[in-house]
Amino acid sequence: MSLFASVEMAPDDPILGLVETFLADPRPDKVNLSIGVYHDEQGRIPLLETVREVELHLAQAAAARGYLPIDGLPAYNRLTQELLFGGRTDILAAGRVATAQTIGGSAALRVGADVLRQALGGHAKVALSNPSWGNHAVVFRAAGFTVDQYRYFDPASHGLNFAGMLEDLGRMERGSVVLLHACCHNPTGVDLDTAQWQQVIAVLDERGLLPFVDMAYQGFDQGLEPDARAVRLLADSPIPAFVVCNSYSKSFSLYGERVGALSVVGADREEATRLLSRIKQTIRSIYSSPATHGGALVAGVLGSAELRARWEAELGDMRSRIHAMRAGLVERLAARGAPQYAFINRQAGMFSYSGLSKAQVHRLRDEFAIYAVDNGRICLAALSRDKLDAVADAIAAVSA
Ligand code: LMR
């Protein structure tokens, strides 16, 4: 009898599991709007020109690859801090930020959660927006957190339930962690404006809550600077400590390279030094140190003023194309007698929380070979002009 005989089958991942089903689907006109991956007009995941140039340069100057330091490439970490905190150089000059390159944004979340779990001891509690990216709860539970929720999405307006959010945050236990999406909220596409961020930050400060920001889509709503507004406002606030996880998967179209970073802000340099030692200890216990190639690509682009400017333009092109897909879908749905989807134009980033029910999502998949997440999330960044009519036909049909 095998010692593994009692191991039960784990459920499929709600997002990555769907990709497997999609790939196995033999229908030629299938469309995958489930996973958050940007595709271009030709339906391909783009290789950015700036990334290609750095890659060619790296190949020409091919070098042996030793281990990176536990916390990754120093230039990558420095450039990441500049991208996150922009002009708020005081927080950087004061040495308050401990940054480590991580295996994608997911490892940033997990390492950050593990470090906080240790720091907070027995009563580690995190509140997630309702809804949030499905993996947030999985990661925090695996790190030993109790997972709670705060109200966020308002199904009636397809927008923000701001009063509910403030009320729930105002009731949270002192010392709790609050996970916040910096921009392009996943899965809803509903974000806070500057005034709302200011109010939320005031409540977090007053209640002694610890902000834990997930920024996976910087540059996909309005641009690198405006999309980082939550991080900048936190840096300017009296809140002494917070966490920022960021990912370059989407903004550099480097999904498979797993490029992310964890930045933990402490009250002063000495606190940040202690935090970095804990981050490194945690990374060493999971994967020792990050991978070399993706980090070198990102640092190569961000470290050159010329390449960085061109990358911003490439990012701007991706952003504009997503906006055009939103507008194109809304227009076609209205023309098919489904004007109720106008809210898709107000949502930001890659996703729309479409309001489609699980039954409607299953009809889209079964009858039309269009894949969306069961919670109704669709990825506009996976659309292209040639698919808009078919997708609008299908959504209108299941909405009738
Ligand atoms: C998504 O939400 O689709 C992406 O962040 C990919 C993932 O890992 O779930």
Coordinates of C-alpha atoms and ligand atoms in Angstrom, one line a residue:
M1 CA 0.0 0.0 0.0
S2 CA 1.5 3.3 -1.1
L3 CA 2.0 6.0 1.6
F4 CA 0.3 8.3 -0.9
A5 CA -2.8 6.2 -1.3
S6 CA -4.9 8.6 0.7
V7 CA -3.8 11.7 -1.2
E8 CA -6.9 13.3 -2.7
M9 CA -7.1 15.1 -6.0
A10 CA -6.7 18.9 -5.6
P11 CA -9.3 21.0 -7.4
D12 CA -8.2 22.7 -10.7
D13 CA -7.0 26.3 -10.3
P14 CA -10.0 28.5 -11.3
I15 CA -7.8 30.4 -13.8
L16 CA -4.8 28.3 -14.8
G17 CA -7.0 25.2 -14.9
L18 CA -9.2 26.9 -17.5
V19 CA -6.2 27.5 -19.7
E20 CA -5.5 23.7 -19.7
T21 CA -9.1 23.1 -20.8
F22 CA -8.9 25.8 -23.4
L23 CA -5.7 24.4 -24.9
A24 CA -7.4 20.9 -25.1
D25 CA -10.5 22.4 -26.9
P26 CA -10.3 21.3 -30.6
R27 CA -12.7 24.1 -31.8
P28 CA -10.7 26.3 -34.3
D29 CA -12.5 29.6 -33.4
K30 CA -12.0 29.3 -29.6
V31 CA -11.3 32.5 -27.7
N32 CA -9.6 32.6 -24.3
L33 CA -10.7 35.6 -22.2
S34 CA -9.9 33.8 -19.0
I35 CA -6.3 34.4 -18.0
G36 CA -4.8 37.9 -17.6
V37 CA -2.4 37.9 -20.5
Y38 CA -2.1 40.7 -23.1
H39 CA -2.2 39.6 -26.7
D40 CA -1.7 41.8 -29.7
E41 CA -3.9 42.3 -32.7
Q42 CA -2.5 39.1 -34.3
G43 CA -3.4 37.2 -31.2
R44 CA 0.2 36.8 -30.0
I45 CA 1.8 37.5 -26.7
P46 CA 4.2 40.3 -27.8
L47 CA 7.9 40.3 -27.4
L48 CA 8.6 44.0 -26.7
E49 CA 11.2 45.5 -29.0
T50 CA 13.1 47.0 -26.1
V51 CA 13.2 43.6 -24.4
R52 CA 14.4 42.0 -27.6
E53 CA 17.2 44.5 -27.9
V54 CA 18.4 43.8 -24.4
E55 CA 18.1 40.1 -25.0
L56 CA 20.2 40.3 -28.2
H57 CA 22.8 42.4 -26.3
L58 CA 22.9 39.8 -23.5
A59 CA 23.3 37.0 -26.0
Q60 CA 26.2 38.8 -27.7
A61 CA 27.9 39.4 -24.4
A62 CA 27.1 35.9 -23.3
A63 CA 28.4 35.3 -19.8
A64 CA 28.4 32.5 -17.3
R65 CA 25.6 32.6 -14.8
G66 CA 26.5 32.4 -11.1
Y67 CA 23.9 32.6 -8.4
L68 CA 22.3 36.0 -7.9
P69 CA 22.3 37.3 -4.3
I70 CA 19.4 36.0 -2.3
D71 CA 17.6 39.3 -2.8
G72 CA 18.4 39.4 -6.5
L73 CA 20.1 41.8 -8.9
P74 CA 21.0 45.1 -7.1
A75 CA 20.3 47.2 -10.2
Y76 CA 16.9 45.6 -10.6
N77 CA 16.0 46.4 -7.0
R78 CA 17.1 50.0 -7.2
L79 CA 15.3 50.6 -10.5
T80 CA 12.2 48.9 -9.1
Q81 CA 12.2 51.3 -6.1
E82 CA 12.5 54.2 -8.5
L83 CA 9.5 53.0 -10.5
L84 CA 7.4 52.4 -7.5
F85 CA 8.2 55.5 -5.5
G86 CA 9.1 57.9 -8.3
G87 CA 9.8 61.4 -7.0
R88 CA 9.4 60.3 -3.4
T89 CA 13.1 60.0 -3.1
D90 CA 13.1 60.9 0.6
I91 CA 11.8 57.5 1.6
L92 CA 14.5 55.9 -0.5
A93 CA 17.2 58.3 0.7
A94 CA 16.3 57.5 4.2
G95 CA 16.9 53.8 3.5
R96 CA 13.4 52.9 4.6
V97 CA 12.6 50.4 1.7
A98 CA 13.8 46.8 1.7
T99 CA 13.4 45.4 -1.8
A100 CA 14.0 41.9 -3.1
Q101 CA 13.7 40.6 -6.7
T102 CA 11.2 37.7 -6.6
I103 CA 9.9 34.9 -8.8
G104 CA 7.0 36.9 -10.2
G105 CA 4.5 38.9 -8.2
S106 CA 3.2 35.6 -6.7
A107 CA 6.5 34.9 -4.8
A108 CA 6.5 38.6 -3.7
L109 CA 3.1 38.0 -2.1
R110 CA 4.1 34.7 -0.5
V111 CA 7.4 35.9 0.8
G112 CA 5.8 39.1 2.0
A113 CA 3.0 37.1 3.7
D114 CA 5.5 34.8 5.4
V115 CA 7.6 37.7 6.7
L116 CA 4.5 39.4 8.1
R117 CA 3.2 36.2 9.6
Q118 CA 6.5 35.9 11.5
A119 CA 6.5 39.5 12.5
L120 CA 2.9 39.6 13.6
G121 CA 2.9 36.3 15.5
G122 CA -0.2 34.4 16.4
H123 CA -2.9 36.8 15.4
A124 CA -2.0 37.4 11.7
K125 CA -5.2 38.5 9.9
V126 CA -5.6 39.8 6.4
A127 CA -8.6 41.5 4.8
L128 CA -9.0 41.1 1.0
S129 CA -11.4 43.1 -1.1
N130 CA -14.6 41.3 -2.0
P131 CA -13.9 40.0 -4.6
S132 CA -10.1 39.7 -5.1
W133 CA -7.8 37.7 -7.2
G134 CA -8.6 34.1 -6.3
N135 CA -5.0 33.3 -5.4
H136 CA -4.7 36.0 -2.7
A137 CA -6.7 34.0 -0.2
V138 CA -4.8 30.8 -1.1
V139 CA -1.4 32.5 -0.6
F140 CA -2.3 34.2 2.7
R141 CA -3.9 31.0 4.1
A142 CA -0.9 29.0 3.1
A143 CA 1.2 31.5 5.1
G144 CA -0.9 30.9 8.1
F145 CA -3.2 34.0 8.0
T146 CA -6.8 34.2 8.9
V147 CA -8.5 35.6 5.8
D148 CA -11.3 38.2 6.1
Q149 CA -13.0 40.4 3.5
Y150 CA -14.0 44.1 3.1
R151 CA -16.8 45.2 0.9
Y152 CA -15.5 46.6 -2.4
F153 CA -17.5 45.9 -5.5
D154 CA -21.1 47.1 -5.9
P155 CA -22.9 44.8 -8.4
A156 CA -25.7 47.3 -8.9
S157 CA -23.5 50.1 -10.3
H158 CA -20.7 47.8 -11.5
G159 CA -18.5 50.2 -9.5
L160 CA -17.1 50.7 -6.1
N161 CA -19.0 50.3 -2.8
F162 CA -16.9 53.0 -1.2
A163 CA -19.0 53.5 1.9
G164 CA -19.0 49.8 2.6
M165 CA -15.3 49.6 2.1
L166 CA -14.6 52.4 4.6
E167 CA -17.1 51.0 7.1
D168 CA -15.5 47.5 7.0
L169 CA -11.9 48.9 7.2
G170 CA -13.0 51.0 10.1
R171 CA -14.1 47.9 12.0
M172 CA -10.9 45.9 11.5
E173 CA -8.8 44.8 14.4
R174 CA -5.6 46.9 15.0
G175 CA -2.6 45.3 13.5
S176 CA -4.5 43.5 10.7
V177 CA -3.1 43.5 7.2
V178 CA -5.2 45.0 4.4
L179 CA -4.5 43.9 0.9
L180 CA -5.1 46.7 -1.6
H181 CA -4.9 46.6 -5.4
A182 CA -2.9 49.6 -6.5
C183 CA -4.6 49.9 -9.9
C184 CA -6.5 47.8 -12.5
H185 CA -8.2 45.9 -9.7
N186 CA -8.3 42.1 -10.5
P187 CA -10.9 40.9 -11.1
T188 CA -13.3 43.9 -11.2
G189 CA -11.4 46.7 -13.1
V190 CA -12.8 49.1 -10.5
D191 CA -10.3 51.4 -8.9
L192 CA -10.2 54.2 -6.3
D193 CA -9.6 57.8 -7.3
T194 CA -7.1 60.0 -5.5
A195 CA -9.5 61.4 -3.0
Q196 CA -10.8 58.0 -2.2
W197 CA -7.2 56.7 -1.6
Q198 CA -6.6 59.6 0.7
Q199 CA -9.7 58.6 2.8
V200 CA -8.7 55.0 2.9
I201 CA -5.2 55.8 3.9
A202 CA -6.6 58.0 6.7
V203 CA -8.7 55.1 8.0
L204 CA -5.7 52.7 7.8
D205 CA -3.6 55.1 9.7
E206 CA -6.2 55.8 12.4
R207 CA -7.0 52.1 12.9
G208 CA -3.3 51.0 12.9
L209 CA -3.8 48.7 9.9
L210 CA -0.9 47.5 7.7
P211 CA -1.3 48.2 4.0
F212 CA -0.2 45.4 1.7
V213 CA -0.3 46.7 -1.9
D214 CA -0.4 44.4 -4.9
M215 CA 0.6 46.2 -8.1
A216 CA 0.6 43.8 -11.0
Y217 CA -0.6 46.2 -13.7
Q218 CA 1.4 49.5 -13.3
G219 CA 1.0 51.3 -16.6
F220 CA -2.1 49.5 -17.8
D221 CA -4.7 52.1 -16.7
Q222 CA -3.4 55.7 -17.1
G223 CA 0.4 55.3 -17.1
L224 CA 3.3 54.5 -14.9
E225 CA 3.0 57.6 -12.7
P226 CA -0.8 57.9 -12.2
D227 CA -1.1 54.1 -11.7
A228 CA 1.4 54.3 -8.8
R229 CA -0.6 56.9 -7.0
A230 CA -1.6 54.6 -4.1
V231 CA 2.0 53.8 -3.4
R232 CA 3.0 57.5 -3.6
L233 CA 0.2 58.6 -1.2
L234 CA 1.2 55.9 1.3
A235 CA 4.9 57.1 1.1
D236 CA 3.7 60.6 1.9
S237 CA 1.4 59.4 4.7
P238 CA 2.3 59.1 8.4
I239 CA 1.8 55.3 8.1
P240 CA 5.3 54.0 9.2
A241 CA 5.2 50.6 7.6
F242 CA 3.7 49.0 4.5
V243 CA 4.3 46.5 1.8
V244 CA 4.3 46.7 -2.0
C245 CA 4.4 43.6 -4.3
N246 CA 4.9 44.4 -7.9
S247 CA 5.2 42.3 -11.1
Y248 CA 6.7 43.0 -14.5
S249 CA 4.8 40.0 -16.1
K250 CA 2.3 42.3 -17.9
S251 CA 4.2 45.6 -18.2
F252 CA 7.2 43.9 -19.9
S253 CA 5.2 41.0 -21.5
L254 CA 7.6 38.7 -19.7
Y255 CA 5.1 36.3 -18.1
G256 CA 7.2 33.2 -18.2
E257 CA 10.3 34.9 -16.9
R258 CA 8.7 35.3 -13.5
V259 CA 9.9 38.9 -12.7
G260 CA 8.5 40.6 -9.6
A261 CA 9.7 42.3 -6.5
L262 CA 8.8 42.6 -2.8
S263 CA 9.3 46.0 -1.2
V264 CA 8.8 46.3 2.6
V265 CA 8.8 49.9 4.0
G266 CA 9.9 50.3 7.6
A267 CA 9.9 53.2 9.9
D268 CA 13.7 53.9 9.4
R269 CA 16.9 52.4 7.9
E270 CA 17.5 50.2 10.9
E271 CA 14.0 48.6 10.7
A272 CA 14.4 48.2 6.9
T273 CA 17.7 46.4 7.5
R274 CA 16.1 44.0 9.9
L275 CA 13.2 43.4 7.5
L276 CA 15.6 42.7 4.6
S277 CA 17.3 40.1 6.7
R278 CA 14.0 38.4 7.3
I279 CA 13.0 38.6 3.6
K280 CA 16.3 37.0 2.7
Q281 CA 15.9 34.2 5.3
T282 CA 12.5 33.5 3.9
I283 CA 13.6 33.4 0.2
R284 CA 16.5 31.1 1.1
S285 CA 14.1 28.7 2.7
I286 CA 11.9 28.5 -0.4
Y287 CA 13.9 29.0 -3.6
S288 CA 17.3 30.3 -2.4
S289 CA 17.6 33.1 -4.9
P290 CA 15.8 34.4 -8.0
A291 CA 16.6 33.6 -11.7
T292 CA 19.0 35.7 -13.7
H293 CA 17.6 36.2 -17.1
G294 CA 14.3 38.0 -16.6
G295 CA 15.8 40.3 -14.0
A296 CA 18.6 41.2 -16.4
L297 CA 16.1 42.1 -19.1
V298 CA 14.0 44.4 -16.9
A299 CA 17.1 46.0 -15.4
G300 CA 18.6 46.4 -18.9
V301 CA 15.5 48.3 -20.1
L302 CA 14.9 50.4 -17.0
G303 CA 18.6 51.2 -16.6
S304 CA 18.8 52.9 -20.0
A305 CA 17.1 56.3 -20.4
E306 CA 16.6 55.7 -24.1
L307 CA 15.2 52.2 -23.7
R308 CA 13.0 53.1 -20.8
A309 CA 11.4 55.9 -22.8
R310 CA 10.7 53.5 -25.7
W311 CA 9.4 50.9 -23.3
E312 CA 7.0 53.4 -21.9
A313 CA 5.7 54.0 -25.4
E314 CA 5.3 50.2 -26.0
L315 CA 3.4 50.0 -22.7
G316 CA 1.3 53.0 -23.9
D317 CA 0.5 51.1 -27.1
M318 CA -0.7 48.1 -25.1
R319 CA -2.8 50.4 -22.9
S320 CA -4.4 52.1 -25.9
R321 CA -5.3 48.8 -27.5
I322 CA -7.1 47.6 -24.4
H323 CA -9.0 50.8 -24.3
A324 CA -10.0 50.4 -27.9
M325 CA -11.1 46.8 -27.2
R326 CA -13.3 48.0 -24.4
A327 CA -14.9 50.6 -26.5
G328 CA -15.3 48.2 -29.5
L329 CA -17.0 45.6 -27.4
V330 CA -19.4 48.0 -25.7
E331 CA -20.3 49.5 -29.1
R332 CA -21.0 46.1 -30.6
L333 CA -23.0 44.9 -27.6
A334 CA -25.1 48.1 -27.7
A335 CA -25.7 47.4 -31.5
R336 CA -26.9 43.9 -30.6
G337 CA -29.5 45.1 -28.0
A338 CA -27.2 44.8 -25.0
P339 CA -26.6 48.5 -23.9
Q340 CA -26.3 47.4 -20.3
Y341 CA -22.6 46.7 -20.8
A342 CA -21.7 50.4 -21.1
F343 CA -20.0 50.1 -17.7
I344 CA -17.1 48.1 -19.3
N345 CA -15.8 51.4 -20.5
R346 CA -15.6 52.7 -17.0
Q347 CA -13.6 49.8 -15.7
A348 CA -9.8 49.9 -15.8
G349 CA -6.9 47.6 -16.8
M350 CA -7.1 44.2 -18.4
F351 CA -10.3 43.0 -16.9
S352 CA -14.0 43.6 -16.7
Y353 CA -16.2 42.0 -14.1
S354 CA -18.9 41.5 -16.6
G355 CA -21.7 40.5 -14.4
L356 CA -22.2 37.4 -16.4
S357 CA -23.4 34.6 -14.2
K358 CA -21.7 31.2 -13.9
A359 CA -24.4 29.7 -16.0
Q360 CA -23.9 32.3 -18.7
V361 CA -20.1 31.8 -18.6
H362 CA -20.6 28.1 -19.1
R363 CA -22.9 28.7 -22.0
L364 CA -20.2 31.0 -23.6
R365 CA -17.8 28.1 -23.2
D366 CA -20.0 25.3 -24.3
E367 CA -21.9 26.9 -27.1
F368 CA -19.5 29.5 -28.4
A369 CA -16.0 28.3 -27.3
I370 CA -15.4 31.6 -25.5
Y371 CA -13.6 31.1 -22.2
A372 CA -14.1 33.4 -19.2
V373 CA -13.6 32.9 -15.5
D374 CA -16.6 31.4 -13.6
N375 CA -16.9 34.6 -11.6
G376 CA -17.7 36.5 -14.8
R377 CA -14.3 38.1 -15.3
I378 CA -13.3 38.6 -18.9
C379 CA -9.9 39.8 -20.1
L380 CA -10.3 42.6 -22.7
A381 CA -6.5 42.4 -23.3
A382 CA -6.9 39.0 -25.0
L383 CA -9.4 40.4 -27.6
S384 CA -8.5 41.6 -31.1
R385 CA -10.6 43.4 -33.7
D386 CA -11.2 40.2 -35.7
K387 CA -12.8 38.6 -32.6
L388 CA -15.0 41.4 -31.4
D389 CA -18.0 40.6 -33.5
A390 CA -18.1 36.9 -32.5
V391 CA -17.5 37.7 -28.8
A392 CA -20.3 40.4 -28.9
D393 CA -22.7 38.0 -30.6
A394 CA -22.1 35.4 -28.0
I395 CA -22.3 37.7 -25.0
A396 CA -25.5 39.2 -26.4
A397 CA -27.0 35.8 -27.0
V398 CA -26.4 34.6 -23.4
S399 CA -27.6 37.9 -22.0
A400 CA -30.9 37.9 -23.9
Ligands
LMR1 C1 -4.8 36.4 -13.8 O1 -5.4 36.9 -12.9 O2 -5.4 35.9 -14.8 C2 -3.3 36.5 -13.9 O3 -2.9 37.2 -12.8 C3 -2.7 35.2 -14.0 C4 -2.8 34.3 -12.8 O4 -1.7 33.8 -12.3 O5 -3.9 34.1 -12.3

